[in-house]
Amino acid sequence: MRYTDLAKSGELTSRAEKAVQDLGKCLLCPQACGVDRTAGKTGFCRAGKLARVSSYGPHFGEEAPLVGRGGSGTIFFAYCNLRCVFCQNYDISHMGYGDNLEPQELAEVMLALQKRGCENINFVTPTHYVPQILSALSLAAKKGLTVPLVYNCGAYECPETLELLDGVIDIYLPDTKYSDPGLAKKYSGVENYPASMFSSLKEMHRQVGTLQVDKRGVAVRGLMVRHLIMPGGLAGTEDVLRFIAAELSPDTYINLMGQYHPAFEADKYPELSRRPSGNELAAARALAKKYGLTRVE
């Protein structure tokens, strides 16, 4: 079933209502802050009762299977459940630049992106707003939203939250960052990141499988994994690729991203003060080949 079917059956509305109620003791992500966001309290991510959106529109810089002809309909949400010291979008994720939207307003954003011809709706940094997204989606689906939904996240997820999204999300797009808990704590403020990331990848793969595309090569369903190559091997690339090949599928779509550059507070960490070298990028691709991964960008 897809979210369109869940909307018709009433299941999507039921999930949304439960998720909104649970904001009274927010446990959406592994931070497990337990704050009452319905009463204006905020936890680690600093998100409140309403979804806060910084911008939206067609995006032509995403992976080719997401862009197609009409672009990916990105909705950038403010704040984040990670605190990456090198974040390139820190004005959004750390500073919270954006506007609070009611569910109906967020639904209208989704419908407007579909009307503009976007290939999908791409929720960027959505984890801390899953209840609000579900509420808006139940309204948008009833008004004709049908394009695939992309969950573009930092891979720091709770099993219970991912369960709410089973049958709702068509394409998972996690950005896998570290395999070392000490480095995850040092650079992103979350020591349990690796365990959460690996378990999240398995659940996402269980829900949607490997990437499927239509006759135009545009993604319709499946898992697409991003992995940011960092200088000095700080991302634990070999551990990540070994896990994907052994625990998911060698046919998993992987984007080995080479665009890391020092941003935000990276200059406070000498080891983060440079881009990855050409040799480091080549080594990452050699590891993908070593583990038999066949869909590497």
CSV table of C-alpha atoms in Angstrom, one decimal, residues 68-291:
chain,number,residue,atom,x,y,z
A,68,GLY,CA,14.0,13.8,-13.6
A,69,ARG,CA,12.7,16.5,-15.8
A,70,GLY,CA,10.7,18.5,-13.2
A,71,GLY,CA,13.1,18.5,-10.3
A,72,SER,CA,12.8,17.2,-6.8
A,73,GLY,CA,10.2,19.1,-4.8
A,74,THR,CA,12.2,19.9,-1.8
A,75,ILE,CA,10.8,21.2,1.5
A,76,PHE,CA,13.6,22.2,3.8
A,77,PHE,CA,12.7,22.0,7.5
A,78,ALA,CA,14.4,24.0,10.1
A,79,TYR,CA,16.4,22.6,13.0
A,80,CYS,CA,17.8,19.1,13.3
A,81,ASN,CA,18.3,16.2,15.7
A,82,LEU,CA,22.0,16.3,15.1
A,83,ARG,CA,24.5,19.1,15.8
A,84,CYS,CA,27.1,18.7,13.1
A,85,VAL,CA,30.0,21.2,13.6
A,86,PHE,CA,30.6,21.2,9.9
A,87,CYS,CA,27.0,21.7,8.7
A,88,GLN,CA,26.8,23.5,5.4
A,89,ASN,CA,23.2,24.5,6.1
A,90,TYR,CA,23.8,25.7,9.7
A,91,ASP,CA,21.5,28.8,9.3
A,92,ILE,CA,18.6,26.3,8.9
A,93,SER,CA,19.7,23.4,11.0
A,94,HIS,CA,21.3,25.2,13.9
A,95,MET,CA,19.8,28.7,13.8
A,96,GLY,CA,16.2,27.6,12.8
A,97,TYR,CA,15.7,30.1,9.9
A,98,GLY,CA,12.1,29.7,8.6
A,99,ASP,CA,8.4,30.1,9.2
A,100,ASN,CA,6.0,27.9,11.2
A,101,LEU,CA,3.3,26.4,9.1
A,102,GLU,CA,-0.1,24.9,10.1
A,103,PRO,CA,-0.8,21.5,8.6
A,104,GLN,CA,-3.1,23.0,6.0
A,105,GLU,CA,-0.4,25.4,4.9
A,106,LEU,CA,2.2,22.5,4.6
A,107,ALA,CA,-0.3,20.5,2.6
A,108,GLU,CA,-0.7,23.4,0.2
A,109,VAL,CA,3.1,23.5,-0.2
A,110,MET,CA,3.1,19.8,-1.2
A,111,LEU,CA,0.3,20.3,-3.7
A,112,ALA,CA,1.9,23.4,-5.2
A,113,LEU,CA,5.2,21.5,-5.8
A,114,GLN,CA,3.2,18.7,-7.5
A,115,LYS,CA,1.4,21.3,-9.6
A,116,ARG,CA,4.7,22.7,-10.7
A,117,GLY,CA,5.7,19.4,-12.2
A,118,CYS,CA,8.1,18.1,-9.5
A,119,GLU,CA,8.9,14.4,-9.7
A,120,ASN,CA,8.4,13.9,-5.9
A,121,ILE,CA,8.0,15.6,-2.6
A,122,ASN,CA,11.4,15.6,-0.8
A,123,PHE,CA,11.2,16.2,2.9
A,124,VAL,CA,14.6,17.5,4.0
A,125,THR,CA,15.6,16.9,7.6
A,126,PRO,CA,12.1,15.7,8.5
A,127,THR,CA,12.6,13.4,11.6
A,128,HIS,CA,11.5,15.9,14.2
A,129,TYR,CA,8.4,16.9,12.2
A,130,VAL,CA,7.0,13.5,11.4
A,131,PRO,CA,3.7,14.1,13.2
A,132,GLN,CA,3.2,17.4,11.4
A,133,ILE,CA,4.1,15.9,8.0
A,134,LEU,CA,1.6,13.1,8.5
A,135,SER,CA,-1.1,15.5,9.4
A,136,ALA,CA,-0.4,17.7,6.4
A,137,LEU,CA,-0.1,14.6,4.1
A,138,SER,CA,-3.5,13.3,5.1
A,139,LEU,CA,-4.9,16.6,3.9
A,140,ALA,CA,-2.9,16.8,0.8
A,141,ALA,CA,-3.6,13.2,-0.3
A,142,LYS,CA,-7.3,13.9,-0.1
A,143,LYS,CA,-6.8,16.8,-2.4
A,144,GLY,CA,-5.0,14.8,-5.0
A,145,LEU,CA,-1.3,14.4,-4.0
A,146,THR,CA,0.1,11.3,-5.7
A,147,VAL,CA,3.8,11.9,-6.4
A,148,PRO,CA,6.4,9.8,-4.6
A,149,LEU,CA,7.5,10.9,-1.1
A,150,VAL,CA,11.2,11.2,-0.2
A,151,TYR,CA,12.4,11.0,3.4
A,152,ASN,CA,15.8,12.9,3.3
A,153,CYS,CA,17.3,12.4,6.7
A,154,GLY,CA,20.5,12.1,8.7
A,155,ALA,CA,19.8,8.4,9.5
A,156,TYR,CA,19.4,9.2,13.2
A,157,GLU,CA,16.0,7.6,13.6
A,158,CYS,CA,13.8,5.7,16.1
A,159,PRO,CA,12.2,2.3,15.1
A,160,GLU,CA,8.8,3.5,16.3
A,161,THR,CA,9.0,6.6,14.1
A,162,LEU,CA,10.0,4.6,11.1
A,163,GLU,CA,7.0,2.3,11.8
A,164,LEU,CA,4.7,5.3,11.4
A,165,LEU,CA,6.2,5.8,8.0
A,166,ASP,CA,5.8,2.2,6.7
A,167,GLY,CA,3.7,2.5,3.6
A,168,VAL,CA,3.9,6.3,3.6
A,169,ILE,CA,7.4,6.9,2.4
A,170,ASP,CA,8.3,5.7,-1.1
A,171,ILE,CA,11.9,6.6,-1.1
A,172,TYR,CA,14.3,6.8,1.8
A,173,LEU,CA,17.4,9.0,1.4
A,174,PRO,CA,19.5,8.7,4.6
A,175,ASP,CA,22.8,10.5,4.9
A,176,THR,CA,25.1,8.1,6.7
A,177,LYS,CA,27.8,9.9,8.6
A,178,TYR,CA,29.9,7.8,11.0
A,179,SER,CA,30.7,4.3,12.2
A,180,ASP,CA,32.6,5.4,15.3
A,181,PRO,CA,30.5,6.5,18.3
A,182,GLY,CA,33.2,8.7,19.7
A,183,LEU,CA,33.5,10.7,16.5
A,184,ALA,CA,29.7,11.0,16.2
A,185,LYS,CA,29.7,12.5,19.7
A,186,LYS,CA,32.6,14.8,19.0
A,187,TYR,CA,31.3,16.2,15.7
A,188,SER,CA,27.5,15.8,15.9
A,189,GLY,CA,26.7,15.5,19.6
A,190,VAL,CA,25.2,12.0,19.5
A,191,GLU,CA,27.2,9.1,20.7
A,192,ASN,CA,24.7,6.4,19.8
A,193,TYR,CA,24.6,7.5,16.1
A,194,PRO,CA,26.2,4.4,14.5
A,195,ALA,CA,23.9,1.9,16.2
A,196,SER,CA,20.8,4.0,15.3
A,197,MET,CA,22.1,4.5,11.7
A,198,PHE,CA,22.7,0.8,11.0
A,199,SER,CA,19.3,-0.3,12.5
A,200,SER,CA,17.5,2.5,10.6
A,201,LEU,CA,19.1,1.4,7.3
A,202,LYS,CA,17.8,-2.2,7.8
A,203,GLU,CA,14.3,-1.0,8.6
A,204,MET,CA,14.2,1.4,5.6
A,205,HIS,CA,15.4,-1.4,3.3
A,206,ARG,CA,12.8,-3.7,4.7
A,207,GLN,CA,10.1,-1.2,4.0
A,208,VAL,CA,11.0,-0.2,0.4
A,209,GLY,CA,13.8,-2.5,-0.8
A,210,THR,CA,16.4,-1.5,-3.4
A,211,LEU,CA,15.8,1.5,-5.7
A,212,GLN,CA,13.2,1.1,-8.5
A,213,VAL,CA,13.0,3.6,-11.3
A,214,ASP,CA,10.4,4.1,-14.1
A,215,LYS,CA,11.2,4.0,-17.8
A,216,ARG,CA,12.6,7.5,-17.7
A,217,GLY,CA,15.1,6.5,-15.0
A,218,VAL,CA,13.2,8.4,-12.3
A,219,ALA,CA,12.9,6.9,-8.8
A,220,VAL,CA,9.5,5.6,-7.7
A,221,ARG,CA,10.5,3.5,-4.7
A,222,GLY,CA,13.4,2.2,-2.7
A,223,LEU,CA,16.4,3.1,-0.6
A,224,MET,CA,19.1,5.6,-1.7
A,225,VAL,CA,22.0,5.9,0.6
A,226,ARG,CA,24.2,9.0,0.8
A,227,HIS,CA,27.7,8.8,2.4
A,228,LEU,CA,29.7,11.9,3.0
A,229,ILE,CA,33.4,11.2,2.5
A,230,MET,CA,35.3,13.1,5.2
A,231,PRO,CA,39.1,13.9,5.4
A,232,GLY,CA,41.2,11.4,7.2
A,233,GLY,CA,38.7,8.6,7.0
A,234,LEU,CA,36.6,10.1,9.8
A,235,ALA,CA,33.4,8.9,8.2
A,236,GLY,CA,34.3,5.2,8.7
A,237,THR,CA,33.5,4.6,5.0
A,238,GLU,CA,34.7,1.0,5.0
A,239,ASP,CA,32.4,0.0,7.9
A,240,VAL,CA,29.5,1.6,6.2
A,241,LEU,CA,30.0,0.0,2.9
A,242,ARG,CA,30.7,-3.4,4.4
A,243,PHE,CA,27.4,-3.2,6.3
A,244,ILE,CA,25.4,-2.2,3.2
A,245,ALA,CA,26.8,-5.0,1.1
A,246,ALA,CA,26.4,-7.7,3.8
A,247,GLU,CA,23.2,-6.6,5.6
A,248,LEU,CA,21.2,-4.9,2.9
A,249,SER,CA,22.0,-5.6,-0.7
A,250,PRO,CA,25.0,-5.2,-3.1
A,251,ASP,CA,22.4,-3.6,-5.4
A,252,THR,CA,21.8,-0.7,-3.0
A,253,TYR,CA,22.0,2.7,-4.6
A,254,ILE,CA,24.9,4.7,-3.0
A,255,ASN,CA,26.0,8.2,-3.5
A,256,LEU,CA,29.6,8.6,-2.3
A,257,MET,CA,29.6,12.4,-1.8
A,258,GLY,CA,32.8,14.2,-2.2
A,259,GLN,CA,31.6,17.8,-1.6
A,260,TYR,CA,32.7,18.1,2.1
A,261,HIS,CA,34.3,21.4,2.8
A,262,PRO,CA,35.0,23.2,6.1
A,263,ALA,CA,31.9,25.1,7.1
A,264,PHE,CA,30.2,26.5,10.3
A,265,GLU,CA,32.6,25.6,13.2
A,266,ALA,CA,34.8,23.1,11.3
A,267,ASP,CA,37.7,25.5,11.7
A,268,LYS,CA,37.8,24.7,15.4
A,269,TYR,CA,38.9,21.1,14.5
A,270,PRO,CA,42.2,20.9,12.6
A,271,GLU,CA,41.3,17.5,11.2
A,272,LEU,CA,38.1,18.9,9.6
A,273,SER,CA,39.8,22.0,8.1
A,274,ARG,CA,40.4,20.5,4.6
A,275,ARG,CA,38.5,18.8,1.8
A,276,PRO,CA,39.0,15.1,1.3
A,277,SER,CA,41.8,14.5,-1.2
A,278,GLY,CA,41.5,12.9,-4.6
A,279,ASN,CA,43.2,9.8,-3.2
A,280,GLU,CA,40.7,9.6,-0.4
A,281,LEU,CA,37.8,9.8,-2.8
A,282,ALA,CA,39.3,7.2,-5.0
A,283,ALA,CA,39.9,4.9,-2.0
A,284,ALA,CA,36.2,5.1,-1.1
A,285,ARG,CA,35.2,4.0,-4.6
A,286,ALA,CA,37.8,1.2,-4.4
A,287,LEU,CA,36.1,0.0,-1.2
A,288,ALA,CA,32.7,0.0,-2.9
A,289,LYS,CA,34.2,-2.2,-5.6
A,290,LYS,CA,35.9,-4.4,-3.0
A,291,TYR,CA,32.5,-5.2,-1.3
